[in-house]
Coordinates of C-alpha atoms in Angstrom, one line a residue:
Chain A
M1 CA 37.8 84.3 -37.1
D2 CA 37.3 85.5 -33.5
V3 CA 39.5 87.7 -31.5
H4 CA 39.9 87.8 -27.7
N5 CA 41.6 90.7 -26.0
M6 CA 42.6 89.6 -22.5
D7 CA 44.0 91.9 -19.8
G8 CA 47.8 91.4 -19.6
S9 CA 49.7 88.2 -20.4
I10 CA 48.0 84.9 -20.6
D11 CA 49.1 81.3 -19.9
P12 CA 48.9 79.1 -23.0
D13 CA 48.0 76.1 -20.9
D14 CA 44.9 77.9 -19.8
V15 CA 44.0 78.6 -23.4
A16 CA 44.7 75.0 -24.3
K17 CA 42.3 73.9 -21.5
A18 CA 39.6 76.3 -22.8
H19 CA 40.1 75.0 -26.3
Q20 CA 39.6 71.4 -25.1
A21 CA 36.4 72.5 -23.4
D22 CA 35.3 74.0 -26.7
L23 CA 35.9 70.8 -28.5
S24 CA 33.9 68.8 -26.0
V25 CA 30.9 71.1 -26.4
Q26 CA 31.0 72.2 -30.1
G27 CA 29.5 69.0 -31.7
A28 CA 26.0 69.8 -30.4
H29 CA 26.1 73.2 -32.2
G30 CA 27.5 72.1 -35.5
V31 CA 30.7 74.1 -34.8
D32 CA 34.3 73.3 -35.4
Y33 CA 37.0 75.3 -33.6
R34 CA 39.8 74.4 -36.1
S35 CA 42.9 76.3 -35.0
Y36 CA 43.9 79.1 -32.6
W37 CA 46.9 81.3 -32.1
V38 CA 48.1 83.0 -28.9
D39 CA 50.0 86.2 -28.3
E40 CA 51.0 85.3 -24.7
A41 CA 52.7 88.6 -23.8
N42 CA 49.9 90.8 -25.1
G43 CA 46.9 88.7 -24.1
K44 CA 45.5 88.2 -27.6
I45 CA 43.9 85.0 -28.9
F46 CA 42.7 84.4 -32.5
C47 CA 40.4 81.4 -33.1
L48 CA 39.6 80.1 -36.5
V49 CA 36.2 78.4 -36.4
D50 CA 33.8 76.8 -38.9
A51 CA 30.3 77.6 -37.6
P52 CA 26.8 78.0 -39.1
S53 CA 26.7 81.5 -37.5
A54 CA 28.7 83.8 -35.3
E55 CA 26.1 83.2 -32.6
A56 CA 26.7 79.4 -32.7
A57 CA 30.4 80.0 -32.4
A58 CA 29.8 82.3 -29.4
T59 CA 27.4 79.8 -27.8
V60 CA 30.1 77.2 -27.7
H61 CA 32.6 79.5 -26.0
R62 CA 29.9 80.5 -23.5
E63 CA 28.9 77.0 -22.6
A64 CA 32.5 75.6 -22.6
H65 CA 34.2 78.2 -20.4
G66 CA 32.3 81.5 -20.5
L67 CA 35.1 83.5 -22.3
V68 CA 33.3 84.8 -25.3
A69 CA 35.3 86.7 -28.0
D70 CA 35.5 90.4 -28.3
E71 CA 35.1 90.3 -32.0
I72 CA 33.8 87.7 -34.5
H73 CA 34.6 88.3 -38.2
P74 CA 33.0 86.2 -40.9
V75 CA 36.0 85.4 -43.2
T76 CA 36.9 83.5 -46.3
E77 CA 40.3 81.8 -46.6
G78 CA 42.5 83.2 -49.2
R79 CA 43.9 81.1 -52.1
Chain B
M1 CA 49.5 87.0 -37.2
D2 CA 49.0 90.4 -38.7
V3 CA 45.7 92.4 -38.9
H4 CA 44.8 94.9 -41.6
N5 CA 41.9 97.3 -41.0
M6 CA 40.8 98.7 -44.3
D7 CA 38.2 101.4 -44.9
G8 CA 35.0 99.8 -46.0
S9 CA 34.5 96.7 -48.0
I10 CA 37.3 95.0 -49.9
D11 CA 37.6 92.9 -53.0
P12 CA 39.0 89.5 -52.3
D13 CA 40.6 89.5 -55.8
D14 CA 42.7 92.6 -54.8
V15 CA 43.8 90.8 -51.7
A16 CA 44.7 87.7 -53.7
K17 CA 46.9 89.8 -56.0
A18 CA 48.6 91.4 -53.0
H19 CA 49.2 88.0 -51.5
Q20 CA 50.8 86.8 -54.7
A21 CA 53.1 89.8 -54.7
D22 CA 54.0 88.9 -51.1
L23 CA 54.9 85.4 -52.2
S24 CA 57.2 86.7 -55.0
V25 CA 59.1 89.0 -52.6
Q26 CA 59.2 87.1 -49.4
G27 CA 62.0 84.6 -50.2
A28 CA 64.7 87.3 -50.0
H29 CA 63.6 88.0 -46.4
G30 CA 63.2 84.5 -45.0
V31 CA 59.5 85.1 -44.7
D32 CA 56.6 82.8 -45.4
Y33 CA 53.1 84.2 -45.7
R34 CA 51.2 80.9 -45.0
S35 CA 47.5 81.7 -45.0
Y36 CA 45.2 84.7 -44.9
W37 CA 41.5 85.3 -44.1
V38 CA 39.4 88.1 -45.5
D39 CA 36.2 89.7 -44.0
E40 CA 35.1 91.3 -47.2
A41 CA 32.2 93.4 -45.8
N42 CA 34.1 94.8 -42.9
G43 CA 37.5 95.3 -44.6
K44 CA 39.5 93.2 -42.3
I45 CA 42.4 90.9 -43.3
F46 CA 44.3 88.4 -41.1
C47 CA 47.6 87.1 -42.4
L48 CA 49.4 84.2 -40.8
V49 CA 53.1 84.5 -41.4
D50 CA 56.3 82.7 -40.4
A51 CA 59.0 85.4 -40.2
P52 CA 62.3 85.9 -38.3
S53 CA 60.8 89.2 -37.0
A54 CA 57.8 91.4 -37.2
E55 CA 59.9 93.9 -39.1
A56 CA 60.8 91.3 -41.7
A57 CA 57.1 90.4 -42.2
A58 CA 56.3 94.2 -42.6
T59 CA 59.2 94.7 -45.0
V60 CA 57.7 92.1 -47.4
H61 CA 54.3 93.8 -47.4
R62 CA 56.0 97.1 -47.9
E63 CA 58.1 96.0 -50.8
A64 CA 55.3 93.8 -52.4
H65 CA 52.4 96.3 -52.4
G66 CA 52.9 98.9 -49.7
L67 CA 49.9 97.8 -47.6
V68 CA 51.5 97.2 -44.2
A69 CA 49.5 95.7 -41.4
D70 CA 47.9 97.8 -38.6
E71 CA 48.9 95.2 -36.0
I72 CA 51.5 92.4 -35.9
H73 CA 51.1 89.9 -33.1
P74 CA 53.8 87.3 -32.3
V75 CA 51.8 84.2 -31.8
T76 CA 52.2 80.5 -31.1
E77 CA 49.8 78.0 -32.6
G78 CA 47.6 76.2 -30.1
R79 CA 47.6 72.4 -29.8

């Protein structure tokens, strides 16, 4: 799970475009950006990503649109 | 999406038990704790919850086990 802390409010259309860019780039890195959630008013984005490493996940964001996450947390999904 | 910042590492079994307690309490509040993700080593938990309000989501955690989140972000899921 990564977390982006943006300054101020954010446009969900911009986030959707960035996510599409991730999807177009991720295959070369063995990464799968599965879901994301946007807090528009507070400028926060959470991305759930399957990746071989945090660095691989960050590389996809960097290549796709340059907006790397502020935090990346290795997580397991609860049951 | 809520975020819990625990001190130190956490046992995923403890989180699973807390989640089960949420599930047993949430119906009375119109809340649905859908998924959660645990960063064991760094003591971070993300809970995705459908709720009529942030306060309703917090009330379920409070009644179920007392461990309320440090942050609650109203989010929309990306497409």
